[in-house]
XYZ file of C-alpha atoms in Angstrom:
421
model
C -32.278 31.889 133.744
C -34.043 29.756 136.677
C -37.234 31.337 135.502
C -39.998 28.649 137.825
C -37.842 27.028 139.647
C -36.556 30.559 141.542
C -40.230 31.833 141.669
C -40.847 28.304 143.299
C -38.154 28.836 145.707
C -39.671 32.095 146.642
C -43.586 31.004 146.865
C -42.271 27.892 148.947
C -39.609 29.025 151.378
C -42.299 29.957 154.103
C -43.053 26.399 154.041
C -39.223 25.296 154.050
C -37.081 26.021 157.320
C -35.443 29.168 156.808
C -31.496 29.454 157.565
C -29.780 32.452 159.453
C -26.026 32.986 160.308
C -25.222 34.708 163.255
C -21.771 36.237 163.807
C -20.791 37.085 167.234
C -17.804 36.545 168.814
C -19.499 36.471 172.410
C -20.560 32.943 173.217
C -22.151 33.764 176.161
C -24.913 35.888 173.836
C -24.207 34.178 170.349
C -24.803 30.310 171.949
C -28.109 30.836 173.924
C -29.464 32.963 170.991
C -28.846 29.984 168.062
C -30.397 27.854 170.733
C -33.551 29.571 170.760
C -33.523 30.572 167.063
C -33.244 26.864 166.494
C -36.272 26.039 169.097
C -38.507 28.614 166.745
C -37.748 26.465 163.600
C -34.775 28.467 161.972
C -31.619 26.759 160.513
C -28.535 28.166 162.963
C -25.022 28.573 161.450
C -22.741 30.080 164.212
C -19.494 31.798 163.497
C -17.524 33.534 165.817
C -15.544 35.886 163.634
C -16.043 37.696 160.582
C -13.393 35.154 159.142
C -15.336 32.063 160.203
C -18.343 33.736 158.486
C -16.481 33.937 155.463
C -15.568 30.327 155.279
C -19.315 29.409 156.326
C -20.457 31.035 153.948
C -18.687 28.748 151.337
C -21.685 26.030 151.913
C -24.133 27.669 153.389
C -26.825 30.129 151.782
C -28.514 32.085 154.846
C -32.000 33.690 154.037
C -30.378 36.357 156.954
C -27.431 37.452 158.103
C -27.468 38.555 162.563
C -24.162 40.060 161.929
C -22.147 41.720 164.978
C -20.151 44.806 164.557
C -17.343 45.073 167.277
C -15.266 41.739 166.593
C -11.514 40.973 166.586
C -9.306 41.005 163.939
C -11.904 41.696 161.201
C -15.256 43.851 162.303
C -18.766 43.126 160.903
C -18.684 46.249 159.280
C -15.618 44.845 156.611
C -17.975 41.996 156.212
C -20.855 43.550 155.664
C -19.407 45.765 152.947
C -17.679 42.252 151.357
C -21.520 40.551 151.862
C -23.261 43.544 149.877
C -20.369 43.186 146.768
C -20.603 39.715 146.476
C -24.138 38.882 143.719
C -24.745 36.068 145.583
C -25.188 37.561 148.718
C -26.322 40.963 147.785
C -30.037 40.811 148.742
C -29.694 38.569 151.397
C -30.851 40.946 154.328
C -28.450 42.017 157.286
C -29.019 42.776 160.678
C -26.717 44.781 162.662
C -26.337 43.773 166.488
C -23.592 46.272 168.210
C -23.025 47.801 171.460
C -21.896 50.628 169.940
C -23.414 54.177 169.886
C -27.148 53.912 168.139
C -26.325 57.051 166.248
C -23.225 56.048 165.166
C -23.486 52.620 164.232
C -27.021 52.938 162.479
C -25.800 55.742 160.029
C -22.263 53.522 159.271
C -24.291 50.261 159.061
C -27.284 51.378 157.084
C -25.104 53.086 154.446
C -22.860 50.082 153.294
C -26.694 48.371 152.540
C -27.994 46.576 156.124
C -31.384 46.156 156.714
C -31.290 47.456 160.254
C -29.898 48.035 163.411
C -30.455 46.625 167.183
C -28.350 47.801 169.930
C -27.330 45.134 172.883
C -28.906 44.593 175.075
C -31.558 43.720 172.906
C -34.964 42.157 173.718
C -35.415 38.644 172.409
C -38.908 39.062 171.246
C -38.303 42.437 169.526
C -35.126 40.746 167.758
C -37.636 38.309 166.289
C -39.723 40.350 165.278
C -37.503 42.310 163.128
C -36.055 38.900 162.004
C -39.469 37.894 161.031
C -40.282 41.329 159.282
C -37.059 41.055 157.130
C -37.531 37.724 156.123
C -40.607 38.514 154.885
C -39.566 41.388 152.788
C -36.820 39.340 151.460
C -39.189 36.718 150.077
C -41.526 39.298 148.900
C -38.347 41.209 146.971
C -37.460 37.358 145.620
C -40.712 36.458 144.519
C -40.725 39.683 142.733
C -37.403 39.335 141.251
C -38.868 35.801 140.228
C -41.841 36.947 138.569
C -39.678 39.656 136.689
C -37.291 37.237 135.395
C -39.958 34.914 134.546
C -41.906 37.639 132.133
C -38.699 39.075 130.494
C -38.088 34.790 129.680
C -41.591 34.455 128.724
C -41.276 37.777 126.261
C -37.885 36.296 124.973
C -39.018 33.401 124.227
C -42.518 34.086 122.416
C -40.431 36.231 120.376
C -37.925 34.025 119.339
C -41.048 31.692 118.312
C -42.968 33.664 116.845
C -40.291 35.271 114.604
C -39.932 31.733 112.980
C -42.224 31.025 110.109
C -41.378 27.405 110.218
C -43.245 24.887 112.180
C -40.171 22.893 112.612
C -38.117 25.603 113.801
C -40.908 26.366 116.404
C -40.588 23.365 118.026
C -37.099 22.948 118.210
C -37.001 26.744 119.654
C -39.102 25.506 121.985
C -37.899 22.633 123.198
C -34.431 24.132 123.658
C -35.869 27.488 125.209
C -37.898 25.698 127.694
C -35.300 23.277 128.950
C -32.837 25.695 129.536
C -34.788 28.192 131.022
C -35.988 25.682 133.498
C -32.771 24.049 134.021
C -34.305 20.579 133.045
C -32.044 17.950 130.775
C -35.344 16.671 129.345
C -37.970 17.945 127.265
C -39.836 17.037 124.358
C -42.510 17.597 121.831
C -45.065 15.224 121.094
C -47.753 14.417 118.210
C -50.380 12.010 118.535
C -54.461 12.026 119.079
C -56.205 10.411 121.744
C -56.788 6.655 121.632
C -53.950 6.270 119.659
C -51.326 3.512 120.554
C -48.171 5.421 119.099
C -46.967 9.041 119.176
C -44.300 10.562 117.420
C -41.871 12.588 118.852
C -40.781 16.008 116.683
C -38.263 17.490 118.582
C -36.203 16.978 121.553
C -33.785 18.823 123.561
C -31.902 16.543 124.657
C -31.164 14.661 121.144
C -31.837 18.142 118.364
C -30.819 16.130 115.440
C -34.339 13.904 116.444
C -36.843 14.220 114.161
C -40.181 11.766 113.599
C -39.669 9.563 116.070
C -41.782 6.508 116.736
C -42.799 6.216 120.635
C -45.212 3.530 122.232
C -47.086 5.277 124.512
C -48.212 2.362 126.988
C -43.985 2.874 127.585
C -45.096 6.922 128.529
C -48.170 6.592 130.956
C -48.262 10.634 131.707
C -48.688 11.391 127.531
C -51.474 8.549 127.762
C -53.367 10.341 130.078
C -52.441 13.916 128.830
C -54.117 13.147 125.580
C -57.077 11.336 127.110
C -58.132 13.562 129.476
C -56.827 16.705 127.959
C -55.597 17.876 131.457
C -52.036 18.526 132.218
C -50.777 15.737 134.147
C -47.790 16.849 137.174
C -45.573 13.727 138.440
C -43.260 14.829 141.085
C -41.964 11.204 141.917
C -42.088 8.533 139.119
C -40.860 6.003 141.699
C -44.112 6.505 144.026
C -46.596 8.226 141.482
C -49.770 5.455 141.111
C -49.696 6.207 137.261
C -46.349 4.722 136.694
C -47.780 1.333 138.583
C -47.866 -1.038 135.794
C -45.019 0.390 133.990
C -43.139 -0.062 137.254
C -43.747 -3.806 137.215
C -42.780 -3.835 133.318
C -39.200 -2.427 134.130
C -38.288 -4.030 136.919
C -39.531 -7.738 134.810
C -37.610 -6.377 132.308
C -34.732 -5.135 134.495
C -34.668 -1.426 133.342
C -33.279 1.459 134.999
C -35.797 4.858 134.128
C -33.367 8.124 134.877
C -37.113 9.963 135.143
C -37.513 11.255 138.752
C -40.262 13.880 137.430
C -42.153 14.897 134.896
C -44.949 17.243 133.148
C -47.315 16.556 130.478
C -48.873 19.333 129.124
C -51.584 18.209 126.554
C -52.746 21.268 123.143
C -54.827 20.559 120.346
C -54.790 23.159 117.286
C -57.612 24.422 114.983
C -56.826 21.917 112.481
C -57.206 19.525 115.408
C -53.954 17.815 115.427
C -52.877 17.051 118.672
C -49.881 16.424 120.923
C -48.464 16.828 124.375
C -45.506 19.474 125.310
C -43.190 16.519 127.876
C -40.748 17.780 130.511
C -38.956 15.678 132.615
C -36.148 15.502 135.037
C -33.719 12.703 136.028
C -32.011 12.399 139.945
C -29.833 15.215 139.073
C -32.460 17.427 138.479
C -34.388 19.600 141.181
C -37.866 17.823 140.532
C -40.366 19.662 138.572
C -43.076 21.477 140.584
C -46.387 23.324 140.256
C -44.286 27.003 139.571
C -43.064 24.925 136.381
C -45.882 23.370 135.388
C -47.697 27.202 134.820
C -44.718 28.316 132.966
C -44.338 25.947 130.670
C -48.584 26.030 130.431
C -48.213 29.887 129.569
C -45.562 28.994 126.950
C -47.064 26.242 125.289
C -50.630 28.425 125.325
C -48.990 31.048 123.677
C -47.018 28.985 121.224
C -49.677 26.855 119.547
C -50.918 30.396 118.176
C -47.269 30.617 116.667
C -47.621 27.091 115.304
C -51.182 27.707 114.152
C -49.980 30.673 112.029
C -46.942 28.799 110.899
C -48.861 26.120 109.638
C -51.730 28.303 108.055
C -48.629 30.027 105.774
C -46.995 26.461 104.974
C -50.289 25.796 103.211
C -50.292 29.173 101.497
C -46.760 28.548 100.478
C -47.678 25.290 99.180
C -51.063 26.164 97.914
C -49.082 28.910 95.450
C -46.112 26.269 94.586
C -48.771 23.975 93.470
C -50.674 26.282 91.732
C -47.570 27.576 90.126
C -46.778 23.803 89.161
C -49.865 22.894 87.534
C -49.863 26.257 85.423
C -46.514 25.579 83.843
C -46.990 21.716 83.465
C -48.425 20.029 80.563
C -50.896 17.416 81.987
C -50.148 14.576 79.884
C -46.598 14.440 79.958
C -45.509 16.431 83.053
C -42.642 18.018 81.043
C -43.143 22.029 80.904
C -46.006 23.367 79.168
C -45.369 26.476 76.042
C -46.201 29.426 78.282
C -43.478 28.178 80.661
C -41.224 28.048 78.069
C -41.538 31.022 76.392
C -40.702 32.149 80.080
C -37.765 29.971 80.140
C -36.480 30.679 76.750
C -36.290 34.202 77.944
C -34.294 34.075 81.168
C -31.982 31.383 79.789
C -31.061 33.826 77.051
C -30.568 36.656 79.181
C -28.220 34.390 81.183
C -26.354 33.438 78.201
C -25.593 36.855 77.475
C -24.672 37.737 80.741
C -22.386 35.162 81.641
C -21.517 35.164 77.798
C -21.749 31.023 77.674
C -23.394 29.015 75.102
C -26.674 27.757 75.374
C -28.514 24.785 72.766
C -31.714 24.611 72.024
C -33.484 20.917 70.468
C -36.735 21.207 68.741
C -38.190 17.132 68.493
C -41.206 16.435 66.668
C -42.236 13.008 66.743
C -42.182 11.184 62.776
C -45.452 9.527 61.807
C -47.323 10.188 64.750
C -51.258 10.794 62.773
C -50.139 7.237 61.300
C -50.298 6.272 65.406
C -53.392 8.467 66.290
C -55.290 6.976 62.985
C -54.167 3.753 63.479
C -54.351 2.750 67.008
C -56.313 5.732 68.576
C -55.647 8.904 70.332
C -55.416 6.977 73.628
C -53.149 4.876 72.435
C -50.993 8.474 71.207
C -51.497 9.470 74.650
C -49.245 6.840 75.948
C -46.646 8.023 73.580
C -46.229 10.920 74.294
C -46.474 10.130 77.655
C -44.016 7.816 77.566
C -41.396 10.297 76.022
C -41.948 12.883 78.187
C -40.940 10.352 80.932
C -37.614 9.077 78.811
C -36.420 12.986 78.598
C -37.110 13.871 82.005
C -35.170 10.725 83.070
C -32.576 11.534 80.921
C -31.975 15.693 81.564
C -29.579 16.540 83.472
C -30.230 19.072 86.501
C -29.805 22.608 84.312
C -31.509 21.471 81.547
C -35.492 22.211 80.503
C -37.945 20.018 78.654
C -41.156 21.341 77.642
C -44.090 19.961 75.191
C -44.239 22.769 72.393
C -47.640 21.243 71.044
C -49.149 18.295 69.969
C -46.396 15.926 69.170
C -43.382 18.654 69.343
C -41.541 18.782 72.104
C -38.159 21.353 72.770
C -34.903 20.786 74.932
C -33.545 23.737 76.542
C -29.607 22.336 77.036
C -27.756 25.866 78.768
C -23.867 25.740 78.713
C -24.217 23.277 75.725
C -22.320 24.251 72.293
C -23.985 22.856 68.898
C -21.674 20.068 67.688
């Protein structure tokens, strides 16, 4: 999945010099015609068998193909057919040059899959402007291909995010998603509001067993700005980029060595305003990250804060109901369960008993004297008593057990697996 970065290639490769290989075994036409293909701006490789072309073709990606037909020992039309059944080379577009019979030639060539035909002698300008024509085409078929492969990603991906219910999840889906889909070693999701000195980081694709991490961001100049201007910020050379200035001075002072050779800092805020950045970057190894990326990743991260939004919006239902749940089984004063709960309890801890046939103890404590305590010292005083053993027999239960107040100074012990001495 090369998602951006292969769209990028496609949008930009009018812009980059474009490389053709022309087989011919003639030098006397295959010389003077790299020569001038060369003058107009094109990247030559010359081979002058269909052998040669095979082994040029081990470093050398051509955008076209100006592929001969009559050669010795191998003819183009073998290599053609090996061109079209090899994935990387499949829509790379071919054009035929042969003195052969038109007729004949055309029909054999166009069926094993070339682009066209030219018969020698040829005219130079109408060669180039079939080159031209085919190029074009070929970028237009990549930078669909690109946009295809980018939307089936994007589709993927939103799925896989918005299937989650977690916030957590979300981000580490998205970290990991992203990254790879871009072919980046570095990317990262960020928390923190503008004005703020620190962030924290929640996930991270390079390090996935990261979570809450600290960050100072006067170390992270592109988040700084991110979140204070609210505008994604693109870095395509951290070693020339004016932002990274100052915190070029600080490492080499401090004798640091920064990997980063781009970056991307795409800055969200959510309803409940909490706010963070989305952080891509790339080291030397990397291709750096470009414009293509930065609207991917925008379109991602636009799409995903909904997700998060959502996720977060059912947390808080979750928690609302535990909490609610919680207080309606818990006796206020001494945070054991309350007698409604019990009664529950009592129930399915029976029914377990008799389903698992094992034994199951149950302690009814009522606390000796305890109007003397009320009458004497006041109910506040009581209060603390019973507040106080609520605390000693939740300390002391073990994990299966259940301790509920019954009513005023009663309280029972629900003991499961427990035998009656």
């Amino acid at each position: 999945m090369e998602l951006g970065r292969q769209q990028a290639q496609a949008m930009t490769s009018e812009n980059t010099p474009t490389a053709l290989l022309l087989v011919d075994d003639e030098a006397t036409l295959r010389e003077p015609l790299a020569e001038y293909l060369a003058r107009q701006g094109f990247v030559v490789r010359e081979a002058d068998s269909a052998a040669a072309a095979r082994s040029a073709l081990g470093d050398f990606a051509p955008d076209l193909v100006l592929l001969d037909i009559m050669m010795p020992g191998s003819d183009g039309l073998v290599l053609l057919e090996r061109l079209k059944a090899d994935p990387r080379l499949r829509d790379v577009p071919v054009l035929m040059i042969s003195s052969m019979p038109p007729e004949e030639a055309t029909v054999r060539a166009l069926g094993l899959g070339a682009a066209d035909f030219i018969s020698k002698p040829f005219r130079v300008r109408e060669l180039m402007a079939r080159v031209k024509a085919h190029l074009r085409v070929g970028r237009e078929l990549n930078l669909a291909k690109a946009e295809a492969r980018s939307r089936s990603e994007m589709v993927d991906i939103l799925q896989e995010v918005t299937a989650s219910l977690k916030p957590e999840e979300i981000y580490h889906i998205l970290v990991r998603r992203v990254a790879r889909g871009l072919k980046i070693s570095k990317c990262s999701l960020v928390f923190a509001n503008p004005g703020q000195e620190t962030a924290v980081v929640v996930a991270s694709y390079e390090n996935p067993m990261l979570r809450d991490l600290p960050i100072e961001l006067r170390r992270y100049p592109e988040i700084r700005r991110a979140l204070d201007t609210r505008q994604t910020v693109l870095v395509t050379d951290v070693a020339t980029d004016p932002l990274y200035a100052e915190a070029r001075e600080a490492w080499e002072i401090g004798g640091v060595r920064v990997p980063t050779r781009s970056a991307i800092a795409i800055p969200f805020v959510m309803k409940d305003q909490r706010a963070g950045v989305f952080f891509l970057r790339t080291t030397a190894e990397d291709t750096p990250l470009n414009q293509s990326d930065l609207t991917f990743a925008e379109q991602v991260i636009r799409a995903a804060v909904q997700a998060l939004e959502k996720a977060y919006d059912l947390e808080s239902a979750v928690v609302g109901r535990e909490q609610m749940k919680t207080l309606a089984e818990t006796d206020a004063l001494t945070e054991t369960y309350n007698r409604r709960a019990l009664a529950d309890k009592l129930v399915q801890e029976v029914e377990r008993a008799n389903r698992y046939s094992t034994q199951l103890a149950c302690l009814m404590i009522d606390v000796d004297n305890f109007k003397q305590i009320n009458d004497v010292y006041g109910h506040l005083a009581g209060d603390v008593v019973l507040r106080q053993l609520g605390g000693i027999f939740r300390r002391e239960q073990r994990t299966v057990d259940i301790v509920a107040r019954f009513g005023g100074e009663e309280f029972v012990i629900l003991l499961p697996e427990t035998a009656v001495a």
